[in-house]
Amino acid sequence: MKAAIEASGLDKPAAFGAASAGPVAIAYAAVQPERVSRLILWCSWAKGSGILLPSTNAWQGPLDHDWQQINDTCAHLVLGWYEGEIGRRAADNPRVGLTPGIVRTALVAAGTIDVTAILGQVDAPTLIFSRPDISWIPSQSTRIFFVGIPDSR
């Protein structure tokens, strides 16, 4: 996050964190408040262990057996796109740069993320978006932002 903000050349840009990038944006906004004008969170969470539900764990087993099907399923599960060019591209992207092992490692790491203790340190006005039709992000994962981050909407 720091490198991206520095590369932008902007003094105090808005930080955007979607899904697993949300905790990174939260941590940066909490630790570097002078560098973040606003924080925007989309379909994110503060504590990774709260999103590793049976529905997301169920598809981890077949990672090594049908990589193409797993990518298609994940694109639909994560993004909610079932048809069209956007859905096909979303499913194709992981096939290009990821392996089943990388995905498995990332899922384990995501479960260890917890920025709940620093939510109160976020000084920037925060806008929170969520999609209720994405079943793997429990509604309480979004509600914690409203309780923990001052000036959040």
Coordinates of N, CA and C in Angstrom, one line a residue:
M1 N 0.8 -1.2 0.0 CA 0.0 0.0 0.0 C 0.9 1.2 0.0
K2 N 1.9 1.3 0.9 CA 2.8 2.4 0.9 C 3.4 2.7 -0.4
A3 N 4.0 1.7 -1.0 CA 4.6 1.9 -2.3 C 3.7 2.4 -3.4
A4 N 2.4 1.9 -3.4 CA 1.5 2.3 -4.4 C 1.1 3.8 -4.2
I5 N 0.9 4.2 -2.9 CA 0.6 5.6 -2.6 C 1.8 6.5 -3.0
E6 N 3.0 6.1 -2.6 CA 4.2 6.9 -3.0 C 4.3 7.0 -4.5
A7 N 4.1 5.9 -5.2 CA 4.2 5.9 -6.6 C 3.2 6.8 -7.3
S8 N 2.0 7.0 -6.6 CA 1.0 7.8 -7.2 C 1.4 9.3 -7.3
G9 N 2.3 9.7 -6.4 CA 2.7 11.1 -6.3 C 1.7 12.0 -5.6
L10 N 0.6 11.4 -5.1 CA -0.4 12.2 -4.4 C 0.0 12.3 -2.9
D11 N -0.3 13.4 -2.3 CA 0.0 13.6 -0.9 C -0.8 12.8 0.0
K12 N -2.1 12.8 -0.2 CA -3.1 12.2 0.7 C -4.3 11.6 -0.1
P13 N -4.0 10.5 -0.9 CA -5.1 10.0 -1.7 C -6.1 9.1 -0.8
A14 N -7.2 8.8 -1.4 CA -8.1 7.9 -0.8 C -7.5 6.5 -0.9
A15 N -7.8 5.6 0.1 CA -7.3 4.2 0.0 C -8.5 3.3 -0.2
F16 N -8.4 2.4 -1.2 CA -9.5 1.5 -1.5 C -9.1 0.1 -1.2
G17 N -9.9 -0.6 -0.4 CA -9.6 -2.0 -0.1 C -10.7 -2.9 -0.4
A18 N -10.6 -3.8 -1.4 CA -11.6 -4.7 -1.7 C -11.2 -6.1 -1.2
A19 N -12.2 -6.8 -0.6 CA -12.0 -8.2 -0.1 C -10.8 -8.2 0.8
S20 N -9.8 -9.1 0.4 CA -8.7 -9.3 1.3 C -7.7 -8.1 1.3
A21 N -7.9 -7.2 0.4 CA -7.1 -6.0 0.5 C -7.6 -5.0 1.5
G22 N -8.8 -5.2 2.0 CA -9.4 -4.3 3.0 C -8.6 -4.2 4.3
P23 N -8.2 -5.4 4.9 CA -7.4 -5.3 6.1 C -6.0 -4.5 5.9
V24 N -5.5 -4.6 4.7 CA -4.2 -3.9 4.4 C -4.5 -2.4 4.4
A25 N -5.6 -2.0 3.7 CA -6.0 -0.6 3.6 C -6.3 -0.1 5.0
I26 N -7.0 -0.9 5.8 CA -7.3 -0.5 7.2 C -6.0 -0.3 8.0
A27 N -5.1 -1.2 7.9 CA -3.8 -1.1 8.7 C -3.1 0.1 8.2
Y28 N -3.0 0.4 6.9 CA -2.3 1.5 6.5 C -2.9 2.8 6.9
A29 N -4.2 2.9 6.8 CA -5.0 4.1 7.3 C -4.8 4.3 8.8
A30 N -4.7 3.3 9.6 CA -4.5 3.4 11.0 C -3.1 3.8 11.4
V31 N -2.1 3.3 10.7 CA -0.7 3.5 11.0 C -0.2 4.8 10.3
Q32 N -0.7 5.2 9.2 CA -0.3 6.3 8.4 C -1.5 7.3 8.2
P33 N -2.1 7.8 9.2 CA -3.3 8.6 9.0 C -3.1 9.9 8.2
E34 N -1.9 10.4 8.3 CA -1.5 11.6 7.5 C -1.4 11.4 6.0
R35 N -1.4 10.1 5.6 CA -1.3 9.8 4.2 C -2.6 9.3 3.5
V36 N -3.7 9.2 4.3 CA -4.9 8.7 3.7 C -6.1 9.7 4.0
S37 N -6.7 10.2 2.9 CA -7.7 11.2 3.0 C -9.1 10.6 3.3
R38 N -9.3 9.4 2.7 CA -10.5 8.6 2.9 C -10.2 7.2 2.8
L39 N -11.1 6.4 3.3 CA -10.9 4.9 3.2 C -12.2 4.4 2.6
I40 N -12.1 3.5 1.6 CA -13.3 2.9 1.0 C -13.0 1.4 1.1
L41 N -14.0 0.7 1.7 CA -13.9 -0.8 1.8 C -15.1 -1.4 1.0
W42 N -14.7 -2.4 0.2 CA -15.8 -3.1 -0.5 C -15.7 -4.6 -0.3
C43 N -16.7 -5.2 0.3 CA -16.8 -6.6 0.5 C -15.6 -7.1 1.2
S44 N -15.3 -6.5 2.3 CA -14.1 -6.8 3.1 C -14.4 -7.3 4.5
W45 N -13.3 -7.5 5.3 CA -13.5 -7.9 6.6 C -12.3 -7.5 7.4
A46 N -12.5 -7.5 8.7 CA -11.4 -7.1 9.6 C -10.7 -8.4 10.2
K47 N -11.4 -9.5 10.3 CA -10.8 -10.7 10.9 C -11.1 -11.9 9.9
G48 N -10.0 -12.4 9.4 CA -10.1 -13.4 8.4 C -10.7 -14.7 8.9
S49 N -10.6 -15.0 10.1 CA -11.2 -16.3 10.6 C -12.7 -16.2 10.5
G50 N -13.3 -15.0 10.5 CA -14.7 -14.9 10.4 C -15.3 -15.2 9.0
I51 N -14.4 -15.3 8.0 CA -14.9 -15.5 6.6 C -14.7 -16.9 6.1
L52 N -13.9 -17.7 6.9 CA -13.5 -19.0 6.4 C -14.6 -20.0 6.9
L53 N -15.7 -19.9 6.2 CA -16.9 -20.7 6.6 C -17.0 -22.0 5.8
P54 N -17.9 -22.9 6.2 CA -17.9 -24.2 5.5 C -18.1 -24.0 4.0
S55 N -18.9 -23.0 3.5 CA -19.1 -22.8 2.1 C -17.8 -22.5 1.4
T56 N -16.8 -21.7 2.0 CA -15.6 -21.5 1.4 C -14.6 -22.6 1.5
N57 N -14.7 -23.3 2.6 CA -13.8 -24.5 2.8 C -14.1 -25.6 1.9
A58 N -15.4 -25.8 1.5 CA -15.8 -26.9 0.8 C -15.1 -27.1 -0.6
W59 N -14.7 -26.0 -1.2 CA -14.1 -26.1 -2.5 C -12.6 -26.2 -2.4
Q60 N -12.0 -26.1 -1.2 CA -10.5 -26.3 -1.1 C -10.0 -27.7 -1.4
G61 N -10.8 -28.7 -1.1 CA -10.4 -30.1 -1.3 C -10.1 -30.4 -2.7
P62 N -10.9 -29.9 -3.7 CA -10.7 -30.3 -5.1 C -9.7 -29.4 -5.8
L63 N -8.9 -28.5 -5.1 CA -8.0 -27.6 -5.7 C -7.1 -28.4 -6.7
D64 N -6.5 -29.5 -6.3 CA -5.6 -30.2 -7.2 C -6.2 -31.1 -8.2
H65 N -7.5 -31.3 -8.2 CA -8.2 -32.2 -9.1 C -8.8 -31.5 -10.3
D66 N -9.3 -30.4 -10.2 CA -9.9 -29.7 -11.3 C -9.7 -28.2 -11.2
W67 N -8.5 -27.7 -11.5 CA -8.1 -26.3 -11.4 C -9.1 -25.4 -12.2
Q68 N -9.4 -25.8 -13.4 CA -10.3 -24.9 -14.2 C -11.7 -24.8 -13.5
Q69 N -12.3 -25.9 -13.0 CA -13.6 -25.8 -12.4 C -13.5 -25.0 -11.1
I70 N -12.4 -25.1 -10.4 CA -12.2 -24.4 -9.1 C -12.2 -22.9 -9.4
N71 N -11.5 -22.5 -10.5 CA -11.4 -21.1 -10.8 C -12.8 -20.5 -11.3
D72 N -13.5 -21.3 -12.0 CA -14.9 -20.9 -12.4 C -15.8 -20.7 -11.2
T73 N -15.7 -21.7 -10.3 CA -16.5 -21.7 -9.1 C -16.1 -20.5 -8.2
C74 N -14.9 -20.3 -8.0 CA -14.4 -19.1 -7.2 C -14.9 -17.8 -7.8
A75 N -14.8 -17.7 -9.1 CA -15.2 -16.4 -9.7 C -16.7 -16.2 -9.4
H76 N -17.5 -17.2 -9.5 CA -18.9 -17.1 -9.2 C -19.1 -16.8 -7.7
L77 N -18.4 -17.6 -6.9 CA -18.6 -17.4 -5.4 C -18.2 -16.1 -4.9
V78 N -17.0 -15.6 -5.4 CA -16.5 -14.4 -4.9 C -17.1 -13.2 -5.5
L79 N -17.3 -13.2 -6.8 CA -17.8 -12.0 -7.5 C -19.2 -12.1 -7.9
G80 N -19.9 -13.2 -7.8 CA -21.3 -13.3 -8.1 C -21.6 -13.2 -9.6
W81 N -20.6 -13.4 -10.5 CA -20.8 -13.3 -11.9 C -20.9 -14.7 -12.5
Y82 N -22.0 -14.9 -13.1 CA -22.3 -16.3 -13.7 C -22.2 -16.3 -15.2
E83 N -22.2 -15.2 -15.8 CA -22.2 -15.3 -17.3 C -21.4 -14.1 -17.9
G84 N -21.2 -14.2 -19.2 CA -20.7 -13.1 -19.9 C -19.2 -13.0 -19.8
E85 N -18.7 -12.0 -20.5 CA -17.2 -11.8 -20.7 C -16.5 -11.5 -19.4
I86 N -17.2 -10.7 -18.5 CA -16.5 -10.3 -17.2 C -16.4 -11.6 -16.4
G87 N -17.4 -12.4 -16.3 CA -17.2 -13.7 -15.6 C -16.2 -14.6 -16.1
R88 N -16.1 -14.7 -17.4 CA -15.0 -15.5 -18.0 C -13.6 -15.0 -17.7
R89 N -13.5 -13.7 -17.8 CA -12.2 -13.1 -17.5 C -11.8 -13.2 -16.0
A90 N -12.8 -13.1 -15.1 CA -12.6 -13.2 -13.7 C -12.1 -14.7 -13.4
A91 N -12.7 -15.6 -14.1 CA -12.3 -17.0 -13.9 C -10.9 -17.3 -14.5
D92 N -10.6 -16.7 -15.6 CA -9.3 -16.9 -16.3 C -8.1 -16.3 -15.6
N93 N -8.3 -15.2 -14.9 CA -7.2 -14.5 -14.3 C -6.4 -15.4 -13.3
P94 N -7.0 -16.1 -12.4 CA -6.2 -16.9 -11.5 C -5.4 -18.0 -12.2
R95 N -6.0 -18.5 -13.3 CA -5.3 -19.6 -14.0 C -4.0 -19.2 -14.6
V96 N -3.8 -17.9 -14.9 CA -2.6 -17.4 -15.5 C -1.5 -17.2 -14.4
G97 N -1.8 -16.8 -13.2 CA -0.7 -16.4 -12.3 C -0.7 -17.2 -11.0
L98 N -1.6 -18.1 -10.8 CA -1.7 -18.8 -9.5 C -1.6 -20.3 -9.8
T99 N -1.3 -21.0 -8.7 CA -1.3 -22.5 -8.7 C -2.2 -22.9 -7.5
P100 N -2.6 -24.1 -7.5 CA -3.4 -24.6 -6.3 C -2.7 -24.4 -5.0
G101 N -1.4 -24.6 -5.0 CA -0.6 -24.4 -3.8 C -0.6 -23.0 -3.3
I102 N -0.5 -22.1 -4.2 CA -0.5 -20.7 -3.8 C -1.8 -20.3 -3.2
V103 N -2.9 -20.8 -3.9 CA -4.2 -20.4 -3.4 C -4.4 -21.0 -2.0
R104 N -4.0 -22.2 -1.8 CA -4.1 -22.9 -0.4 C -3.4 -22.1 0.6
T105 N -2.2 -21.7 0.3 CA -1.3 -20.9 1.2 C -2.0 -19.5 1.5
A106 N -2.5 -18.9 0.5 CA -3.2 -17.6 0.7 C -4.4 -17.7 1.6
L107 N -5.2 -18.8 1.4 CA -6.4 -19.0 2.2 C -6.0 -19.2 3.7
V108 N -4.9 -20.0 4.0 CA -4.4 -20.1 5.3 C -4.0 -18.8 5.9
A109 N -3.3 -18.0 5.1 CA -2.8 -16.7 5.6 C -4.0 -15.8 5.8
A110 N -5.0 -15.8 5.0 CA -6.1 -14.9 5.1 C -6.8 -15.2 6.4
G111 N -6.8 -16.4 6.9 CA -7.5 -16.8 8.1 C -6.8 -16.2 9.3
T112 N -5.6 -15.8 9.2 CA -4.8 -15.3 10.4 C -4.9 -13.8 10.5
I113 N -5.4 -13.1 9.5 CA -5.5 -11.6 9.5 C -6.5 -11.2 10.6
D114 N -6.1 -10.2 11.3 CA -7.0 -9.6 12.3 C -6.6 -8.2 12.6
V115 N -7.4 -7.2 12.1 CA -7.1 -5.8 12.3 C -8.1 -5.2 13.2
T116 N -8.9 -6.0 13.9 CA -10.0 -5.4 14.8 C -9.4 -4.5 15.9
A117 N -8.2 -4.8 16.4 CA -7.7 -4.0 17.5 C -7.3 -2.6 17.0
I118 N -7.1 -2.4 15.7 CA -6.7 -1.0 15.3 C -7.8 -0.3 14.5
L119 N -9.0 -0.8 14.5 CA -10.1 -0.2 13.8 C -10.3 1.3 14.3
G120 N -10.2 1.4 15.6 CA -10.5 2.7 16.3 C -9.4 3.7 15.9
Q121 N -8.3 3.3 15.4 CA -7.2 4.2 15.0 C -7.4 4.8 13.6
V122 N -8.4 4.3 12.9 CA -8.6 4.9 11.5 C -9.3 6.2 11.7
D123 N -8.6 7.2 11.2 CA -9.0 8.6 11.4 C -9.7 9.1 10.1
A124 N -9.6 8.5 9.0 CA -10.2 8.9 7.7 C -11.7 8.6 7.7
P125 N -12.4 9.5 7.1 CA -13.8 9.1 6.8 C -13.9 7.8 6.0
T126 N -14.7 6.9 6.4 CA -14.7 5.6 5.8 C -16.1 5.2 5.2
L127 N -16.1 4.8 4.0 CA -17.3 4.4 3.3 C -17.2 2.9 3.1
I128 N -18.2 2.2 3.5 CA -18.2 0.7 3.5 C -19.3 0.2 2.6
F129 N -18.9 -0.6 1.6 CA -19.8 -1.2 0.7 C -19.8 -2.7 0.9
S130 N -21.0 -3.4 0.8 CA -21.0 -4.8 0.9 C -22.1 -5.3 0.0
R131 N -22.0 -6.5 -0.4 CA -23.0 -7.2 -1.3 C -23.7 -8.3 -0.5
P132 N -24.9 -8.2 -0.1 CA -25.5 -9.2 0.7 C -25.7 -10.6 -0.1
D133 N -25.6 -10.5 -1.4 CA -25.7 -11.8 -2.2 C -24.4 -12.5 -2.2
I134 N -23.3 -12.0 -1.6 CA -22.1 -12.8 -1.5 C -22.1 -13.5 -0.2
S135 N -22.5 -14.8 -0.2 CA -22.8 -15.5 1.0 C -21.5 -15.8 1.9
W136 N -20.4 -15.8 1.3 CA -19.2 -16.2 2.1 C -18.6 -15.0 2.9
I137 N -19.2 -13.8 2.8 CA -18.9 -12.7 3.7 C -20.1 -12.5 4.7
P138 N -20.0 -13.0 5.9 CA -21.1 -12.9 6.8 C -21.4 -11.4 7.1
S139 N -22.6 -11.1 7.3 CA -23.0 -9.7 7.6 C -22.3 -9.1 8.8
Q140 N -22.0 -9.9 9.8 CA -21.3 -9.4 11.0 C -19.9 -8.9 10.7
S141 N -19.3 -9.4 9.6 CA -18.0 -9.0 9.2 C -18.0 -7.5 8.7
T142 N -19.1 -7.1 8.1 CA -19.2 -5.7 7.7 C -19.7 -4.8 8.9
R143 N -20.5 -5.3 9.7 CA -21.0 -4.5 10.9 C -19.9 -4.1 11.8
I144 N -18.9 -4.9 12.0 CA -17.8 -4.6 12.9 C -17.1 -3.3 12.5
F145 N -17.1 -3.0 11.2 CA -16.5 -1.7 10.7 C -17.3 -0.5 11.3
F146 N -18.6 -0.6 11.3 CA -19.4 0.5 11.8 C -19.2 0.7 13.3
V147 N -19.0 -0.3 14.0 CA -18.7 -0.2 15.5 C -17.3 0.2 15.7
G148 N -16.4 -0.3 15.0 CA -14.9 0.0 15.3 C -14.3 1.2 14.7
I149 N -14.8 1.6 13.5 CA -14.2 2.7 12.8 C -15.0 4.0 13.0
P150 N -14.4 5.0 13.6 CA -15.1 6.2 13.8 C -15.4 6.9 12.4
D151 N -16.5 7.6 12.3 CA -16.8 8.3 11.0 C -16.9 7.3 9.8
S152 N -17.5 6.1 10.1 CA -17.8 5.2 9.0 C -19.2 5.2 8.6
R153 N -19.4 5.0 7.3 CA -20.8 4.9 6.8 C -20.9 3.8 5.8

